[in-house]
Coordinates of C-alpha atoms in Angstrom, one line a residue:
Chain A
X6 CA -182.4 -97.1 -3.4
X7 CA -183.4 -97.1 -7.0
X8 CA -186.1 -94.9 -8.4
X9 CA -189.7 -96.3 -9.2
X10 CA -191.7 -94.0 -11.2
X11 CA -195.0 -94.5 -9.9
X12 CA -196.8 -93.6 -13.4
X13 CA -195.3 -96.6 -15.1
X14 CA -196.1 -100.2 -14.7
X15 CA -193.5 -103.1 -14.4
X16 CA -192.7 -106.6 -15.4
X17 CA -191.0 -109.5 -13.1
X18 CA -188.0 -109.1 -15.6
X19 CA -187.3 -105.4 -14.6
X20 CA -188.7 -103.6 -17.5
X21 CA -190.8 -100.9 -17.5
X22 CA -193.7 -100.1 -19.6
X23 CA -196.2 -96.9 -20.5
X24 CA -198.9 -97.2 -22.6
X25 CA -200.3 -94.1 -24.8
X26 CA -202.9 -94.4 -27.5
X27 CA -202.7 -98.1 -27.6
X28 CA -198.4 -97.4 -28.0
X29 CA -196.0 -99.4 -25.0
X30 CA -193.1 -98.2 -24.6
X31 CA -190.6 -100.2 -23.1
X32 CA -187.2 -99.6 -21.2
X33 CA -185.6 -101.4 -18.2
X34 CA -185.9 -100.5 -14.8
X35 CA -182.9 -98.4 -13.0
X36 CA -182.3 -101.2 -10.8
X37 CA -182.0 -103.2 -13.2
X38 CA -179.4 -101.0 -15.1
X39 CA -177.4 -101.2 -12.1
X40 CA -177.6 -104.2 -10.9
X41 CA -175.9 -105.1 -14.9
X42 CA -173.4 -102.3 -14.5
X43 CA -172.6 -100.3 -17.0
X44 CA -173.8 -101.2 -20.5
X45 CA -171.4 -101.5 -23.3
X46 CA -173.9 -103.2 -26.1
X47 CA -177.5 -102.9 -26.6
X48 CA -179.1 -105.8 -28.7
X49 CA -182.7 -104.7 -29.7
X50 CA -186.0 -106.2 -31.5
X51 CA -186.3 -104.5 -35.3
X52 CA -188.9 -102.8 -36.3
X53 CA -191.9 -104.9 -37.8
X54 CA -190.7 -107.6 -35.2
X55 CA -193.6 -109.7 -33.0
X56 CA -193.1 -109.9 -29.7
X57 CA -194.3 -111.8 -26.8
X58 CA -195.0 -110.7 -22.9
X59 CA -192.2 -112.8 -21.4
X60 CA -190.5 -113.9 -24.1
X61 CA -186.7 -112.8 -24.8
X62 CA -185.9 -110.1 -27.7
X63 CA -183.1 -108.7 -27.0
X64 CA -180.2 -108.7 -24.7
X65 CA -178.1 -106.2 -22.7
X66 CA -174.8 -106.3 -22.3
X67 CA -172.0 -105.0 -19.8
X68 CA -168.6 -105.4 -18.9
X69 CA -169.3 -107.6 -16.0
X70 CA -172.6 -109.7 -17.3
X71 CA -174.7 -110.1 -19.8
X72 CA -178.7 -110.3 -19.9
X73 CA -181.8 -111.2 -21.8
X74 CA -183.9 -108.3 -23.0
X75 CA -187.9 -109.9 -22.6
X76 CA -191.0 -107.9 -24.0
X77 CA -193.3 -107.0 -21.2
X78 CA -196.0 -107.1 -23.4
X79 CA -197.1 -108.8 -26.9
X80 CA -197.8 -107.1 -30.0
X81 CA -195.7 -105.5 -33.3
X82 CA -192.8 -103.1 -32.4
X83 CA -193.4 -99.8 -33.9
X84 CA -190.6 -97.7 -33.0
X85 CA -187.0 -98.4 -31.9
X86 CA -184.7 -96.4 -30.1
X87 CA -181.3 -96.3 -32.4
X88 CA -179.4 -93.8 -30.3
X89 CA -179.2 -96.2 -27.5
X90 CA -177.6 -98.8 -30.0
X91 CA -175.1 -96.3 -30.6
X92 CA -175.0 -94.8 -26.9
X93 CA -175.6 -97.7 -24.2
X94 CA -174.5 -96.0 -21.6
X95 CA -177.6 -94.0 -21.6
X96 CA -179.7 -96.9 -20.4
X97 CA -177.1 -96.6 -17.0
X98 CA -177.7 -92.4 -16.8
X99 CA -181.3 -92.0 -17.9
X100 CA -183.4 -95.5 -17.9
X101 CA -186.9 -94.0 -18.0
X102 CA -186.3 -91.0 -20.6
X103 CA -183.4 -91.2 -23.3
X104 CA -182.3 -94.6 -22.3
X105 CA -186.3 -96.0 -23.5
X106 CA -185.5 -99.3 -25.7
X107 CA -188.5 -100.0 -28.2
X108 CA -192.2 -99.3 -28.1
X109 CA -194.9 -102.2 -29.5
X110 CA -197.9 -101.8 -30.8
X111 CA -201.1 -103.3 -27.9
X112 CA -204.0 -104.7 -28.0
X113 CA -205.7 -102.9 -25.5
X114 CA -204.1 -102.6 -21.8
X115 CA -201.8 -105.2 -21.0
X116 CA -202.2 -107.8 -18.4
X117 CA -200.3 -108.8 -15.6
X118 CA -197.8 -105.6 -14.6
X119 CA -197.3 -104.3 -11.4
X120 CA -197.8 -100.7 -10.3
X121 CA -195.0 -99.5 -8.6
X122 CA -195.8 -100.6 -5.0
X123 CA -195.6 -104.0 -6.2
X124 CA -192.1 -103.6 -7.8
X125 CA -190.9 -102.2 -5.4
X126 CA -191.7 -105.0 -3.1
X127 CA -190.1 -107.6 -5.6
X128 CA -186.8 -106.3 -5.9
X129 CA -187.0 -106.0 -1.8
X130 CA -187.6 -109.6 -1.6
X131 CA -184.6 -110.1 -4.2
X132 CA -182.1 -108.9 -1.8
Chain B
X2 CA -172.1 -117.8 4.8
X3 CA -175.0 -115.5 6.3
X4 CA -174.5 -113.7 8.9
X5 CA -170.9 -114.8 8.8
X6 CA -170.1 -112.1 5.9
X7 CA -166.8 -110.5 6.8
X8 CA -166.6 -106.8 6.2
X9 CA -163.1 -105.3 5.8
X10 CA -162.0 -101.7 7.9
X11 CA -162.8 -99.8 5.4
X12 CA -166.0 -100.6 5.1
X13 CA -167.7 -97.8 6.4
X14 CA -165.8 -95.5 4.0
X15 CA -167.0 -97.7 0.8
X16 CA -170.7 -97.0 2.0
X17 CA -170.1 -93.3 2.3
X18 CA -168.8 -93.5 -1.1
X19 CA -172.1 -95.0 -2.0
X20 CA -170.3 -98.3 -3.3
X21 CA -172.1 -101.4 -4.3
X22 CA -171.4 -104.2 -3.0
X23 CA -170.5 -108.0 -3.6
X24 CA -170.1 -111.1 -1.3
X25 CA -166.9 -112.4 -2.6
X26 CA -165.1 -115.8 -1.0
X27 CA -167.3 -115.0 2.6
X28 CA -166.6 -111.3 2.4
X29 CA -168.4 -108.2 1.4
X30 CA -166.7 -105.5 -0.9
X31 CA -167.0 -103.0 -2.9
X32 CA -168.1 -104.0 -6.7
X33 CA -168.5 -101.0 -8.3
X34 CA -168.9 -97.0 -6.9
X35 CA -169.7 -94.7 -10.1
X36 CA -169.4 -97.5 -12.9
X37 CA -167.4 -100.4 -14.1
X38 CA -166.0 -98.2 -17.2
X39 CA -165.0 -94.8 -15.7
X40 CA -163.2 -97.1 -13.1
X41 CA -161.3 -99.2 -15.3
X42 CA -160.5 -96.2 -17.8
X43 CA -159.4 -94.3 -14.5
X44 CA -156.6 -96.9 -13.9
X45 CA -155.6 -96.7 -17.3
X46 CA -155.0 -93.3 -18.2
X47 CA -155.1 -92.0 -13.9
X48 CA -155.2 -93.9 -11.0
X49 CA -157.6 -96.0 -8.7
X50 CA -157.5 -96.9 -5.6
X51 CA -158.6 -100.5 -4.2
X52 CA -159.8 -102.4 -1.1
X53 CA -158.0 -105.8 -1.0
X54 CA -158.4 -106.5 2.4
X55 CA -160.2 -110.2 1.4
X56 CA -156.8 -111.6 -0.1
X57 CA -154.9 -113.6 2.6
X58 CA -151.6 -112.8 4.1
X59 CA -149.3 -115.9 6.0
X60 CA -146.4 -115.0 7.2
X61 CA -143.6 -117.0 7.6
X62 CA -139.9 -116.4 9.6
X63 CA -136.9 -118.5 11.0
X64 CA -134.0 -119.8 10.0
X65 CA -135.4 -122.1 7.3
X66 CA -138.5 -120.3 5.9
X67 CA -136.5 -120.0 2.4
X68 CA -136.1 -123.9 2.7
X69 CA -140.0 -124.6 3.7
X70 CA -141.4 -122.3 0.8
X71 CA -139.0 -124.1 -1.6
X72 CA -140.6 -126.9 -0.4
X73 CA -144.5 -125.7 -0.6
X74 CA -143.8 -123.9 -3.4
X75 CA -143.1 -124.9 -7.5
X76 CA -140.7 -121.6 -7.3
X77 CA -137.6 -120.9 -5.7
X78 CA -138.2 -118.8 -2.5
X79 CA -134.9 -118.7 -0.9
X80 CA -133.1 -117.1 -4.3
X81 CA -135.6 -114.3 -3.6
X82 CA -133.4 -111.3 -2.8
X83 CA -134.5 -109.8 0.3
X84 CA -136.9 -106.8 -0.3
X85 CA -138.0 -108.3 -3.7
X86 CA -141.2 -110.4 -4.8
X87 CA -142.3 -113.3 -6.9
X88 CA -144.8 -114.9 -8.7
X89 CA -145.6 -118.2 -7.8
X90 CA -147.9 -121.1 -7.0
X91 CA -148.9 -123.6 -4.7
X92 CA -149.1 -127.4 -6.3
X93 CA -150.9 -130.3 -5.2
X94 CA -149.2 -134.2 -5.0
X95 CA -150.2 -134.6 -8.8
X96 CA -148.9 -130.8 -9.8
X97 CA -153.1 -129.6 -9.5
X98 CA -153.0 -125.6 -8.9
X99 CA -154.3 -125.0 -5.6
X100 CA -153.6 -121.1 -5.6
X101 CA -151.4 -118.6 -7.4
X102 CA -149.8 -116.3 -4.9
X103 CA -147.2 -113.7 -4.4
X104 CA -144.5 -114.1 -2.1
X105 CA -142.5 -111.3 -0.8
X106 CA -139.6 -111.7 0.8
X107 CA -139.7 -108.9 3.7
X108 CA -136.2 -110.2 5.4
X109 CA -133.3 -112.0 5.5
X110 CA -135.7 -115.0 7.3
X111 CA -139.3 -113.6 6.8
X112 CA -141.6 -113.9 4.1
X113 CA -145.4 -112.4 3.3
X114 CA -146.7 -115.1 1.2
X115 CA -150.4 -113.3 -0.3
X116 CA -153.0 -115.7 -1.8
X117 CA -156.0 -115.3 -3.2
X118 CA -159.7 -114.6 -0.8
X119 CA -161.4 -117.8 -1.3
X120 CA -158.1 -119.6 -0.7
X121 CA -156.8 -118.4 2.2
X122 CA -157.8 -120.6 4.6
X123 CA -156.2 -123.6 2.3
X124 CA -153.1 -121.9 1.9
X125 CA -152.4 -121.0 5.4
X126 CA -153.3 -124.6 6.4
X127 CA -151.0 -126.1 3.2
X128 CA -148.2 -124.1 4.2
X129 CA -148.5 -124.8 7.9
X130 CA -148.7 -128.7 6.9
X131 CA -145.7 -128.3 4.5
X132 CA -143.4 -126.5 6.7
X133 CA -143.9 -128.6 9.8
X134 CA -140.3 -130.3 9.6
X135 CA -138.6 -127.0 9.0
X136 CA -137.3 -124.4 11.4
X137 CA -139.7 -121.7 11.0
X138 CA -142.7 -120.0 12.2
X139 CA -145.9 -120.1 9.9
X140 CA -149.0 -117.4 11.1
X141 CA -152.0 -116.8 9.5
X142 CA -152.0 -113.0 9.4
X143 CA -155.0 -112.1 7.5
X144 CA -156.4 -110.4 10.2
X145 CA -153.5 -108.4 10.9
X146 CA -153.4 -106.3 7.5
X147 CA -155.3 -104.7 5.5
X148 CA -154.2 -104.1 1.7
X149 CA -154.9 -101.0 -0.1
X150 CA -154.1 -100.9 -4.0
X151 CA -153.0 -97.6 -5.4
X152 CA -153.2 -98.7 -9.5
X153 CA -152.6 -96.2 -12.9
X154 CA -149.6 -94.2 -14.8
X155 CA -150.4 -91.5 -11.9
X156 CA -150.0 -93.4 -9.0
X157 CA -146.0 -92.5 -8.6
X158 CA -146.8 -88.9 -8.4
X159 CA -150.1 -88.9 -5.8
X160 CA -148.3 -91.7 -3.4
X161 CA -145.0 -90.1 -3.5
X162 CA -145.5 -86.9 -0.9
X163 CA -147.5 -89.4 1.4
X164 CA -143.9 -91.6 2.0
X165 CA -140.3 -91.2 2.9
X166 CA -139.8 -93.7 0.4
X167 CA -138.0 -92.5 -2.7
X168 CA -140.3 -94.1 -4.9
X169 CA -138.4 -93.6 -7.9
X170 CA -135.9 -96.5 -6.5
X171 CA -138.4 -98.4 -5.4
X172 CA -138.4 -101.7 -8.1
X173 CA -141.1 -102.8 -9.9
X174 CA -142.0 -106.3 -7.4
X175 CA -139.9 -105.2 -4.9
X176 CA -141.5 -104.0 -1.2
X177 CA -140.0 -101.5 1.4
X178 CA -141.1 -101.4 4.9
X179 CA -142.0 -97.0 5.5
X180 CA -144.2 -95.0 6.3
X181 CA -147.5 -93.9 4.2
X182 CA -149.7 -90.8 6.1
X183 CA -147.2 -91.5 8.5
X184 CA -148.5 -94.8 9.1
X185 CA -146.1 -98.2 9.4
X186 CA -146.5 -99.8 5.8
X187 CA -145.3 -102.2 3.9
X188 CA -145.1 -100.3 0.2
X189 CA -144.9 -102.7 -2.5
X190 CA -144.5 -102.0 -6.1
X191 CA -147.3 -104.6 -7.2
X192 CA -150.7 -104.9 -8.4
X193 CA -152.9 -106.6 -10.5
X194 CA -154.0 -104.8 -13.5
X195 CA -151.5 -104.3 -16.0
X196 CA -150.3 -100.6 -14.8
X197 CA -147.7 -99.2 -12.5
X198 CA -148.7 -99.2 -9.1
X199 CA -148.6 -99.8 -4.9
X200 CA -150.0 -102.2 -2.9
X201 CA -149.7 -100.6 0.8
X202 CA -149.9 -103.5 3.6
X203 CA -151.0 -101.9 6.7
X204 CA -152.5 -102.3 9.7
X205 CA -156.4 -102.8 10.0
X206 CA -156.6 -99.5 12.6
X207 CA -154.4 -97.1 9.8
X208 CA -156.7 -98.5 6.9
X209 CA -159.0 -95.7 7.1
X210 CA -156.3 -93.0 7.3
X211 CA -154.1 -94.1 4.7
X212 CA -157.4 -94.4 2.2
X213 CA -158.5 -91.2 2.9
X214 CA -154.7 -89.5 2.3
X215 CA -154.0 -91.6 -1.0
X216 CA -157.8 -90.8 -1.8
X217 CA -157.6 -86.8 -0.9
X218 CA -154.1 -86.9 -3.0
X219 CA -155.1 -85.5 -6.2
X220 CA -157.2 -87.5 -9.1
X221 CA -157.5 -90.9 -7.6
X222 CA -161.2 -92.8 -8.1
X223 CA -162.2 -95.3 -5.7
X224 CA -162.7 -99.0 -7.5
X225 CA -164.6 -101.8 -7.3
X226 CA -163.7 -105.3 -7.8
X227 CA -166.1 -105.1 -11.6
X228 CA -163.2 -103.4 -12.8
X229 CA -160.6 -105.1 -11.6
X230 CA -161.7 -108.0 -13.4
X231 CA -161.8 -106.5 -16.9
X232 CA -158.3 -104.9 -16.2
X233 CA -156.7 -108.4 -15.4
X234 CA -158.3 -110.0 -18.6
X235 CA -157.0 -106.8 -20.7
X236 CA -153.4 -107.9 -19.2
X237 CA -153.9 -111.2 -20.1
X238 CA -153.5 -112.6 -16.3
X239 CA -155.2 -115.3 -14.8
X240 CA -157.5 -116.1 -12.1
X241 CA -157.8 -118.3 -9.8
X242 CA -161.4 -120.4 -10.8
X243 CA -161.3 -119.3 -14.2
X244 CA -158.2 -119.8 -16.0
X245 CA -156.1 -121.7 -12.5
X246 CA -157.6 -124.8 -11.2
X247 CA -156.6 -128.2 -9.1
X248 CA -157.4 -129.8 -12.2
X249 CA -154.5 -128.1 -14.0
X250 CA -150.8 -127.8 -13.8
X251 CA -149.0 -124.8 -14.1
X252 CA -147.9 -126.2 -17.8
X253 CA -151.1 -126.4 -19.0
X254 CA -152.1 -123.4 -17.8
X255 CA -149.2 -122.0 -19.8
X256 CA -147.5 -120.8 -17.2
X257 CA -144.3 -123.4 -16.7
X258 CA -142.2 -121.0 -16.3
X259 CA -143.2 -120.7 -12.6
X260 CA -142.2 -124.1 -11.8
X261 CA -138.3 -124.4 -10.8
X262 CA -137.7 -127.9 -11.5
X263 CA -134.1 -126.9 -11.3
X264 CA -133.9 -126.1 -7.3
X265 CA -132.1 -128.5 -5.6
X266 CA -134.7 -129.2 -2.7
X267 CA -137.5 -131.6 -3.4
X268 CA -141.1 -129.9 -3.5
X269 CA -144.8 -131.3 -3.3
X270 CA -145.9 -131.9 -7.1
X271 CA -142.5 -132.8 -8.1
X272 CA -142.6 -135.9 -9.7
X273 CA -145.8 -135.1 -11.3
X274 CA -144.9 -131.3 -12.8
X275 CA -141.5 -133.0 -13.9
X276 CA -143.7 -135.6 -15.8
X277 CA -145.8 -132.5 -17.0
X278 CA -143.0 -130.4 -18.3
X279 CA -142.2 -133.0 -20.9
X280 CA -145.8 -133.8 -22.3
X281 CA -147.7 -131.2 -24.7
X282 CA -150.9 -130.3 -22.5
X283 CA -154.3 -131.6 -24.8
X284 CA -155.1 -127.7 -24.3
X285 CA -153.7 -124.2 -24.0
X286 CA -154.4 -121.0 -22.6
X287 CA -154.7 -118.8 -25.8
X288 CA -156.3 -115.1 -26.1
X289 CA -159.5 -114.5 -28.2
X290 CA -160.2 -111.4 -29.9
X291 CA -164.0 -110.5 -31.7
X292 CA -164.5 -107.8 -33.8
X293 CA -168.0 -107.6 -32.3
X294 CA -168.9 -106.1 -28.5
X295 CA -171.1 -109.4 -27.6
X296 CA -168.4 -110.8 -25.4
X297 CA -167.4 -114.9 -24.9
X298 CA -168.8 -115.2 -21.6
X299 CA -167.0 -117.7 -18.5
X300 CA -168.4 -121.3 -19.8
X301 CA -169.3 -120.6 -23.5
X302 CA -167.9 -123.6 -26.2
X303 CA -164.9 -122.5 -28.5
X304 CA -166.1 -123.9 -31.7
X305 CA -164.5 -125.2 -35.0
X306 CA -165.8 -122.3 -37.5
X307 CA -165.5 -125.4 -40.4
X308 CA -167.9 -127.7 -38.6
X309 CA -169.1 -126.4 -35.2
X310 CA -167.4 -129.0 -33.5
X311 CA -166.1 -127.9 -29.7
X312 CA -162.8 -127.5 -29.4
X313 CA -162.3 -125.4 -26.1
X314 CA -164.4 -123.4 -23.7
X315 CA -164.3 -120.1 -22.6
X316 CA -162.5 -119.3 -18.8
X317 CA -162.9 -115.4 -18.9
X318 CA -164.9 -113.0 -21.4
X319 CA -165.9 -109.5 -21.4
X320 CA -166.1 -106.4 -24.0
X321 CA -162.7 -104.6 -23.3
X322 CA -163.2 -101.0 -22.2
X323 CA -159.8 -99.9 -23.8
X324 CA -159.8 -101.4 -27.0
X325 CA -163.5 -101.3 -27.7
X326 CA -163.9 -105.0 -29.1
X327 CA -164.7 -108.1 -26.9
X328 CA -161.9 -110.4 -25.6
X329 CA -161.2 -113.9 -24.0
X330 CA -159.4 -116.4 -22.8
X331 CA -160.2 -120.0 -23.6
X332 CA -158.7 -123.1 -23.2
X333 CA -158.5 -124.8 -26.8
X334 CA -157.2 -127.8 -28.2
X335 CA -153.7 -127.4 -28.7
X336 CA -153.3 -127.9 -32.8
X337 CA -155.8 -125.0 -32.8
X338 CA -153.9 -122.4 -30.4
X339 CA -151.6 -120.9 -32.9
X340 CA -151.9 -117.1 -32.5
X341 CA -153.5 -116.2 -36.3
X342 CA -155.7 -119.2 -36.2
X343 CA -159.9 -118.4 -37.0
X344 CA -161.8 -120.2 -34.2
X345 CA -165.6 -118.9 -33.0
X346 CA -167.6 -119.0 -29.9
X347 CA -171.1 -120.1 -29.8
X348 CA -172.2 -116.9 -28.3
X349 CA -175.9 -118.5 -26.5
X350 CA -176.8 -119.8 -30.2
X351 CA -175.1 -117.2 -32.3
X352 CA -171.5 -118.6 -33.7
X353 CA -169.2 -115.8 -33.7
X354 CA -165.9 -115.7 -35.3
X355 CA -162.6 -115.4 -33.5
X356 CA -159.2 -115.0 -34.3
X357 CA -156.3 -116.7 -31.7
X358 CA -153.9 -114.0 -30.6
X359 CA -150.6 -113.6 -28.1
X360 CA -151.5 -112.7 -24.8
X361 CA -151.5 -110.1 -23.3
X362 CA -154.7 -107.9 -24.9
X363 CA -153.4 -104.9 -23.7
X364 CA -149.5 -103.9 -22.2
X365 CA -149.1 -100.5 -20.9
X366 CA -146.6 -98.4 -23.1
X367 CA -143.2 -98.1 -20.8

């Protein structure tokens, strides 16, 4: 069973998000990072980019698959994380600490993201 | 499939080792255990031990088994010396691939004929069919066996004080019935991922012991079927869906060479593969190499760089763990397929360039 931090909030996409002083930050979930295999390439928003809450930014890539990267939330991104360009492989070992993608700048909290409960539940139903 | 999933004997010991799992062609097996790259490099540089239980086995003995294969088969079955193997395929009326399969030739009148999971069922019923007029015996045996790869540079050293078997005689595609664990197997000196290795036949009650010996031998990681699929595309071999299909011959799939037109018996496809050998397939098989990591995926258009017009598609992509770049196969128009040629893949929007090259990406150093 894959860990769900219960002090972050999620998207349907299998990111996760936690919000600071109006500042998202934004990885992908560890079942997500597992379900992809191991990641070989990580293609990320720069910074100064808009995003939009379920739109695609980015993509991940593995040996085995590839996947769309989509902003859980809207706003500018403020901060990306360049060590995970050059280390992938970190979004497989640690995908809620070093392995964080990119962090956007909100507008107040954002809408429509589950706790963890409700995560949880969706990637149940999933399989 | 639902409830109908098949799981193999050694499934219990894939959950203990925490595998993931993948329904594959009606069965469930292991896709990955740690991760897709520490597996692959473990076959390349060590050795890695797999679960292919799912392939099919049909067996088939009496005086004219040689004679029926030569007869299902595009190769020549019955020139097979006894103890050695071949690669080979099954053909339909108009020279279609139905499967690519190994046969081994286990005794003077007995043959192992091994195809691929989701085919099984086709082959065994094909070969049944074929042989009906000839004086032999054709069984369905998948049930009977399961098959337990031993893959990597190491895999000499860690099988060799499990068997009798000297395995320093033992031929590369050649099999020897002996002993692994001191277990009745059939050792063959096969596999399916560009290294030296065994693939151990044996019985469905051994399977766990003869796992857990070859796996408590020394250095050995357990591997998924991820991994397996990026080490076939690094050895440039095909597969059955992607680059192998009815809708191809064995010519344009590049591989004529498996198709004995010179045997004296008449086979199914005949006609058609002897039409085939003498016209230049509209496309080849060629290798693709990017200097990027974001891989050609199964599917994606092969492009003219010029004008973006499609000239191929994509059959198998993926960033290579060995050589650090991403690599393909793709079927391409054959003006375009000279190794050295610039091509590019429209990578979902993004065209990337491409350069043709010889295949295999990767060949183990002797």
């Amino acid at each position: 069973m894959s860990t769900i931090p219960d002090h972050l909030r999620y998207s349907a996409e299998h990111e996760w998000v936690a919000v600071s002083d109006g500042i998202a930050r934004i990885g992908i979930t560890e079942y997500a990072a597992e379900q992809l295999g191991d990641i070989v390439y990580a293609e990320l928003p720069s910074e100064g980019d808009s995003v939009t809450a379920g739109e695609p930014c980015g993509e991940l890539e593995s040996t085995k698959s590839v996947s769309d990267l989509f902003s859980p939330v809207s706003g500018e991104v403020v901060a990306v994380n360049d060590a995970v360009k050059d280390s992938p492989e970190t979004v497989n070992s640690d995908p809620y600490g070093e392995g964080w993608l990119f962090t956007v700048r909100v507008d107040g909290d954002p809408d429509d993201l589950l706790d963890s409960d409700a995560y949880a539940a969706l990637i149940k139903e999933g399989e | 499939m639902g409830t109908d999933i098949r799981r193999t004997p050694l499934h219990d010991v894939h959950e203990r080792l925490g595998a993931k799992f993948t329904d594959f062609a009606g069965w469930q097996m292991p896709l990955r255990y740690t991760g897709d790259v520490a597996e692959h490099t473990a076959v390349r540089t060590g050795a890695g031990l797999f679960d292919l239980t799912h392939m099919g086995e049909i067996l088939l003995s009496g005086p004219q088994a040689g004679q029926a294969l030569d007869y299902a088969l595009v190769g020549n079955a019955s020139a097979i010396g006894v103890g050695r193997a071949r690669y080979t395929m099954i053909c339909d009326d108009s020279g279609g691939i139905l499967d690519d399969l190994i046969v081994y030739r286990t005794g003077e009148q007995d043959y192992l004929v091994v195809a691929n999971a989701s085919n099984a069922a086709l082959v065994a019923g094909e070969l049944i069919d074929r042989a009906e007029d000839f004086d032999t015996e054709v069984r369905d045996a998948s049930t009977e066996y399961a098959l337990i790869a031993l893959q990597g540079p190491r895999s000499v050293g860690l099988l060799a004080p499990l068997t009798p078997t000297d395995l320093s005689t033992v031929k590369y595609y050649a099999s020897y019935p002996t002993t692994v664990a001191g277990r009745p197997a059939l050792l063959a000196r096969t596999g399916y991922t560009g290294e030296d290795g065994f693939e151990l036949f044996v019985a469905p009650d051994d399977a766990e012991a003869v796992w857990a010996a070859v796996a408590g031998a020394g250095d050995v990681l357990p591997c998924g079927l991820s991994c397996r699929d990026s080490l076939r595309l690094e050895a440039g071999m095909p597969l059955y869906g992607n680059e192998l299909s009815t809708d191809l011959t064995p010519y344009a799939a590049g591989l004529g060479r498996v198709v004995k037109l010179d045997k004296p018996s008449d086979f199914v496809g005949r006609a058609a593969l002897q039409k085939a050998s003498a016209e230049t397939p509209a496309r080849k098989l060629v290798g693709l190499v990017s200097e990027g990591r974001r891989a050609p995926r199964h599917g994606y258009p092969v492009v003219d760089p010029a004008d973006g017009a499609r000239i191929g598609e994509i059959t198998s992509g993926a960033p290579s763990p060995t050589l650090g770049h991403a690599i393909a196969m793709a079927y391409v128009d054959a003006d375009r397929a000279v190794p050295g040629s610039a091509l590019a893949v429209d990578i979902r929007g993004t065209i990337t360039p491409v350069d043709v090259v010889e295949l295999p990406f990767y060949r183990r150093s002797s």
